[in-house]
Amino acid sequence: MSESQDPKWVYLFHEGSAGMKPLLGGKGAGLAEMSNADLPVPPGFTITTEACRAYYAGDKLFPEGMWTQSKNALLQIEQEAGKRFGDAEKPLLVSVRSGAPISMPGMMDTVLNLGLNNETTEALANWIGDERFAWDAYRRFLQMFGEIVLHVPSERFDYALDRMKELASAQHDYELTVEQLKRLTVRFKDIIFGEVRQEVPDDPENQLRLAIAAVFDSWMNKRSIDYRRLNNIPNDIGTAVSVQTMVFGNIGEDSGTGVAFTRNPGTGEPILYGEFLPRAQGEDVVAGKRTPMPILELQSSMPAVFEQLQTVAQRLEQHYHDMQDIEFTVEQGKLWMLQTRTGKRAGKAALRIAVDMMSEGVISREEAVLRVDPDHIEQLLHPIVDPDSTFEVLAEGLAASPGAASGRVVFNADDAEAWSLEGEPVILVRQETNPDDFNGMVAARAVVTARGGVTSHAAVVARGMGKCCVVGCSELQIDYQNQLFTTNGVKITQGDWITVDGNNGLVINGRVSTIEPELDDDYHKFMTWADEFRRLRVRANADTPNDARAARRLGAQGIGLCRTEHMFFQDDRITIMRDMIMAPNAVARAEALEKLEPMQTSDFEGIFEAMDGYPVTIRLLDPPLHEFLPAYDQTALEITELKLRLRLAPDLETINGLLKQITAKERILAQVERLHESNPMLGHRGCRLGIVYPEITEMQARAIFTAAIHCQERGISVSPEVMIPLVAIDKEFELQAEIVHRIADEVFRKYGTTLEYKVGTMIELPRAALTADEIAQTAEFFSFGTNDLTQTTLGLSRDDSGRFLPGYVGRGILPHDPFRTIDIGGVGQLVEIAVDRGKTARQDIKIGICGEHGGDPISVNFFHNTGLDYVSCSAFRVPIARLAAAHAALKSQAEQA
């Protein structure tokens, strides 16, 4: 097949555009757009994501025609740059960078200064007139090529570099002499050959070919896969590869490199924000090996460059209508733009930027709502360090990502992951992070680095994940070998507790109390916009008046699940509840229930009052009765201890007292044994309890309607919804609903008044979903209990599957943890069937969901598309569900337009 017949795998920058991001990746599309806007962009070309996909489909071989097209594009670059690749007089050097359609900062690989060998290094030195710069570029190339392409451990190069600086009494890389750099390149070559028995090829074309393959390979490295899983990015979109003429920030004092955001990515403040590192190349800033200077200091050191950078930044933001993350290099006083992409931002910044840009007329209200991810809202609800608490500050650094977290110190990513899997909260402490630390950053509650700035790898990745992070804590002296750090005379070892204050850049000794943050005017304004667009109503799962009031403050439009059993576990009630369970007959059981009824009535009054004007769905008693009794092992142990004390009893009065206690405990133990079930989740619980013990249903219904009438008499608008749990058969529901209606009529007659109420059921068993049309003949509402529906559909125990589910997700057996995100292909089908059949039988049936999936954005989108009326989730996730529901509605409108 001739080249003309091959697919177009390669695009010169000027051939692309911003609209080609799926094909050229974010980096390639950004470079194309900047080139076409006549911004100062070094010439280059981009190899498409289609080529990457073909590379993997073809057993990691370049697709036919790609290499030829790449070499032809390289000829075009040579003409534009006035240099030649591998030339012995004026050599062209290039960078090879990844760039996926969805930004994955720091996850894939880059090789800089490609095209150097001994001959071209000498040529570069002669042409530039700076021998030291040329050999520094060569040693950087050898290190990057060795690490990225040949997989030599980076520590080998770092040790050799540190050793050379130590021998030279040099603090910084740029203080090494030409001869020292030459010796270092020889040492690097020896390290590479010693590790992999290969040499870095001298042929520039061979270097380029291997580097492109290495960048393609990095699409499937562990950190990239982990990042995609964490951020719900598909594995099959691939990465593009951009090959670009090198410009050098390490030539001299009038050169440098930087990263800037057009607005502050932590707060959203509309100022140029970022860092600049003189005499450096791009990886020096991101790697965090040196702490750079704030970008605003460039105004005094290079005023003309700073003014040009500000102008370019403003143009880019106006062009893309969003905050931009830009990379640039200054080469001998000339500004070059190397990248622009939509900037990752913290939740607070996302909210302010959206509100400000809408107010500025840059974006519409709909765009503003879609710009803020539901995860950003979750970040706003993260705790902050209590300013009134007393604490010892260990170190101060740069506030890279807001929030506060306490945890045990660990010093490497694998330990962070392992400790976290054991349930330990951890703080990852590093000199600086690199992409291989990603798994530990995911596991940690916060990240601290001794080096690096606010645009370093640690800062950018932590901000993107919503993790609290402090960088550049230069006071920390980290000893990896002994697993400790010291600061100002204090030694902290692995496992010790520290607290990280990402809002103020503090590392604090021990655990410190935190408080809930105050939500500002931007938040309330933004959430009002979101509420305008959503169709789904959002309720909260709340079991007490305090929970209900908190949910309402966060925007809940009612209670979707009030679990009555939680009320019975309080100290003043558990004894009465146990008396009811231990009752020898129905009369004794009714006496105990009579004592519980006023307590339940009082609780329901408080919840109805808190939700004045909104519906409250109350689930009748659901768990098996044995859960209210002491544990078998504990009770047996207590009996044994009492019998031992009986042997040593000094008098008859003590003996009689101990015998009385033993008899009571043995009665409890016998009842625990009698109520024991091999599989209680599928045992005597839910509506089955109410059918066997109808007096329980009667008491709860009487408490609900008495509380509702009391509230109504006080002018409170009440809408009770009584929910029958664990229904599998329509007759089960009918028997329980009959009791509820009968008790309601009795209460209404007693008080001489009435009110509107509904009786419905939880759909939490597959049979209930499949026979929803039969149940809907008498049920007035459905609420999907997706936690149990997931367990019974997948045959997974929520409590036990945690040991293997992460592996299932990691290996792609399941796309998500099905207890966090709805299993659309399985559980989702049952939801769709139940909705369809339920509405067929009863058109006006109200349908919602009250499992934890109600606060998961992906699940909320599914529930919107399925036609549910509301979602209900924990109070903390109500704002997240509100925004997710708005996103679902706006996306649905866009798809239908």
Coordinates of C-alpha atoms in Angstrom, one line a residue, residues 305-549:
V305 CA 8.7 38.5 28.7
F306 CA 6.2 38.9 31.5
E307 CA 4.1 41.4 29.6
Q308 CA 4.1 39.2 26.6
L309 CA 3.2 36.1 28.7
Q310 CA 0.3 38.0 30.3
T311 CA -1.0 39.0 26.9
V312 CA -0.8 35.5 25.5
A313 CA -2.5 34.1 28.7
Q314 CA -5.4 36.5 28.3
R315 CA -5.7 35.7 24.6
L316 CA -5.8 32.0 25.3
E317 CA -8.4 32.3 28.0
Q318 CA -10.6 34.5 25.8
H319 CA -10.2 32.0 23.0
Y320 CA -11.0 28.9 25.0
H321 CA -13.5 30.5 27.3
D322 CA -11.9 28.7 30.3
M323 CA -9.0 28.9 32.6
Q324 CA -5.8 27.6 30.9
D325 CA -2.8 25.7 32.1
I326 CA 0.1 26.8 29.9
E327 CA 3.8 25.7 29.7
F328 CA 6.4 28.0 28.3
T329 CA 10.1 28.4 27.8
V330 CA 12.2 31.5 27.6
E331 CA 15.2 31.0 25.4
Q332 CA 17.7 33.9 25.5
G333 CA 14.9 36.4 26.2
K334 CA 12.4 35.0 23.6
L335 CA 9.1 33.5 24.8
W336 CA 8.0 30.2 23.4
M337 CA 4.6 28.5 24.1
L338 CA 4.8 24.7 24.5
Q339 CA 1.3 23.8 25.7
T340 CA -2.1 25.1 26.6
R341 CA -4.9 23.0 28.0
T342 CA -7.9 23.4 30.3
G343 CA -6.4 23.7 33.7
K344 CA -7.1 21.3 36.5
R345 CA -8.5 23.1 39.5
A346 CA -9.7 22.7 43.1
G347 CA -13.3 22.7 44.0
K348 CA -13.3 26.3 45.4
A349 CA -11.5 27.5 42.2
A350 CA -13.9 25.7 39.9
L351 CA -16.9 27.3 41.5
R352 CA -15.5 30.8 41.5
I353 CA -14.2 30.6 38.0
A354 CA -17.6 29.4 36.7
V355 CA -19.5 32.2 38.6
D356 CA -17.0 34.9 37.6
M357 CA -16.9 33.9 33.9
M358 CA -20.7 33.8 33.8
S359 CA -20.8 37.2 35.4
E360 CA -18.2 38.5 32.9
G361 CA -20.4 37.3 30.1
V362 CA -17.8 34.8 28.9
I363 CA -20.0 31.7 29.3
S364 CA -23.7 31.1 29.8
R365 CA -25.4 29.9 33.0
E366 CA -25.8 26.4 31.5
E367 CA -22.1 26.3 30.7
A368 CA -21.2 27.6 34.1
V369 CA -23.2 24.7 35.7
L370 CA -21.5 22.1 33.5
R371 CA -18.1 23.6 34.2
V372 CA -18.2 22.5 37.8
D373 CA -17.9 18.8 38.4
P374 CA -19.9 17.2 41.2
D375 CA -16.6 16.1 42.8
H376 CA -15.7 19.8 43.0
I377 CA -18.7 20.4 45.2
E378 CA -17.6 17.5 47.4
Q379 CA -14.3 19.1 47.9
L380 CA -16.0 22.3 49.2
L381 CA -17.5 20.2 52.0
H382 CA -14.2 18.8 53.2
P383 CA -13.2 19.7 56.7
I384 CA -10.7 22.5 57.6
V385 CA -8.4 22.8 60.6
D386 CA -10.3 24.4 63.5
P387 CA -8.7 27.8 63.9
D388 CA -9.4 27.8 67.6
S389 CA -7.5 24.5 68.3
T390 CA -4.0 24.5 69.7
F391 CA -1.3 22.7 67.7
E392 CA 2.4 22.4 67.0
V393 CA 3.5 23.4 63.5
L394 CA 6.2 21.1 62.3
A395 CA 6.9 22.8 58.9
E396 CA 5.4 25.4 56.6
G397 CA 5.3 25.1 52.8
L398 CA 3.2 26.1 49.9
A399 CA -0.6 25.5 50.0
A400 CA -0.9 23.4 46.9
S401 CA -4.4 21.9 47.4
P402 CA -7.0 22.9 50.0
G403 CA -8.5 20.8 52.8
A404 CA -7.3 19.2 56.0
A405 CA -6.5 15.6 56.8
S406 CA -4.9 13.6 59.6
G407 CA -3.1 10.3 59.1
R408 CA -0.1 8.2 59.8
V409 CA 3.2 9.1 58.0
V410 CA 4.4 6.8 55.3
F411 CA 7.4 7.4 52.9
N412 CA 6.6 5.5 49.8
A413 CA 3.6 4.9 47.5
D414 CA 3.4 1.1 48.0
D415 CA 3.3 1.4 51.8
A416 CA 0.6 4.1 51.4
E417 CA -1.5 1.7 49.3
A418 CA -0.9 -1.3 51.6
W419 CA -1.7 0.6 54.8
S420 CA -4.8 2.1 53.3
L421 CA -6.1 -1.3 52.3
E422 CA -5.8 -2.3 55.9
G423 CA -8.0 0.6 56.9
E424 CA -5.2 3.0 58.1
P425 CA -5.4 6.7 57.2
V426 CA -2.1 7.7 55.8
I427 CA -0.2 10.8 54.8
L428 CA 2.4 10.3 52.0
V429 CA 5.6 12.3 52.7
R430 CA 8.2 12.5 49.9
Q431 CA 11.1 14.6 48.8
E432 CA 9.1 15.1 45.7
T433 CA 6.6 12.9 43.9
N434 CA 6.9 11.5 40.4
P435 CA 4.3 9.7 38.3
D436 CA 5.2 6.3 39.8
D437 CA 3.9 7.6 43.2
F438 CA 0.3 7.9 41.8
N439 CA -1.0 4.8 43.5
G440 CA 0.2 6.1 46.9
M441 CA -1.3 9.5 46.2
V442 CA -4.7 7.9 45.5
A443 CA -4.5 5.9 48.8
A444 CA -3.2 8.8 51.0
R445 CA -5.5 11.3 52.7
A446 CA -2.9 14.0 52.0
V447 CA 0.5 14.6 50.4
V448 CA 3.5 16.5 51.7
T449 CA 6.7 17.1 49.8
A450 CA 10.0 18.8 50.9
R451 CA 10.7 20.2 47.4
G452 CA 8.7 21.5 44.5
G453 CA 6.3 24.3 43.9
V454 CA 2.6 24.8 43.3
T455 CA 2.8 23.5 39.7
S456 CA 4.9 20.5 40.6
H457 CA 3.7 16.9 40.0
A458 CA 2.4 16.6 43.6
A459 CA 0.5 19.8 43.5
V460 CA -1.1 19.3 40.1
V461 CA -2.2 15.7 40.7
A462 CA -3.4 16.3 44.2
R463 CA -5.5 19.3 43.1
G464 CA -7.0 17.2 40.3
M465 CA -8.0 14.5 42.8
G466 CA -9.2 16.9 45.5
K467 CA -6.5 15.7 47.9
C468 CA -5.1 18.2 50.4
C469 CA -1.4 18.9 49.7
V470 CA 1.5 21.0 51.0
V471 CA 4.7 21.2 48.9
G472 CA 8.1 22.9 49.2
C473 CA 8.4 22.2 53.0
S474 CA 12.2 22.8 52.9
E475 CA 12.5 22.4 56.7
L476 CA 11.8 18.7 56.3
Q477 CA 14.9 16.5 56.3
I478 CA 13.7 13.2 55.0
D479 CA 15.6 10.0 55.7
Y480 CA 14.1 7.2 53.5
Q481 CA 16.5 4.6 54.8
N482 CA 15.4 4.9 58.4
Q483 CA 11.8 5.9 57.5
L484 CA 11.7 9.2 59.3
F485 CA 11.9 12.9 58.9
T486 CA 13.2 15.6 61.2
T487 CA 12.3 19.3 61.4
N488 CA 13.3 21.9 63.9
G489 CA 14.6 19.2 66.3
V490 CA 11.5 17.1 66.1
K491 CA 11.7 13.5 64.8
I492 CA 8.7 11.9 63.1
T493 CA 8.9 8.2 62.2
Q494 CA 6.8 6.1 60.0
G495 CA 3.4 5.5 61.6
D496 CA 3.4 8.7 63.6
W497 CA 0.3 10.9 63.3
I498 CA 0.5 14.3 61.6
T499 CA -2.2 16.7 60.2
V500 CA -1.9 18.5 56.9
D501 CA -3.5 21.9 56.5
G502 CA -3.7 22.4 52.7
N503 CA -5.4 25.8 53.1
N504 CA -2.6 27.4 54.9
G505 CA 0.4 25.2 53.9
L506 CA 1.0 23.7 57.3
V507 CA 2.3 20.3 58.5
I508 CA 1.1 19.8 62.1
N509 CA 2.2 17.3 64.8
G510 CA -0.4 14.8 65.8
R511 CA -4.1 14.8 65.2
V512 CA -5.9 18.2 65.2
S513 CA -9.6 18.8 65.4
T514 CA -11.4 20.0 62.2
I515 CA -14.6 21.9 61.5
E516 CA -17.0 22.0 58.6
P517 CA -16.2 24.9 56.2
E518 CA -18.6 27.8 55.7
L519 CA -20.1 27.9 52.2
D520 CA -19.8 31.3 50.6
D521 CA -22.1 33.4 48.3
D522 CA -20.6 31.9 45.2
Y523 CA -21.7 28.5 46.3
H524 CA -25.3 29.5 47.0
K525 CA -25.6 31.4 43.8
F526 CA -24.2 28.5 41.8
M527 CA -26.4 25.9 43.4
T528 CA -29.4 28.1 42.7
W529 CA -28.5 28.0 39.0
A530 CA -28.0 24.2 39.1
D531 CA -31.5 23.7 40.7
E532 CA -33.1 25.7 37.9
F533 CA -32.0 23.0 35.4
R534 CA -32.5 19.7 37.1
R535 CA -35.6 17.6 36.9
L536 CA -34.8 15.1 39.6
R537 CA -35.7 16.1 43.1
V538 CA -33.1 15.4 45.7
R539 CA -33.9 14.0 49.2
A540 CA -31.7 12.9 52.0
N541 CA -31.4 9.7 54.1
A542 CA -31.8 10.9 57.7
D543 CA -32.8 9.1 60.9
T544 CA -33.0 11.9 63.5
P545 CA -34.3 15.5 63.6
N546 CA -30.7 16.8 63.7
D547 CA -29.8 14.8 60.6
A548 CA -33.0 16.1 58.9
R549 CA -32.1 19.8 59.7

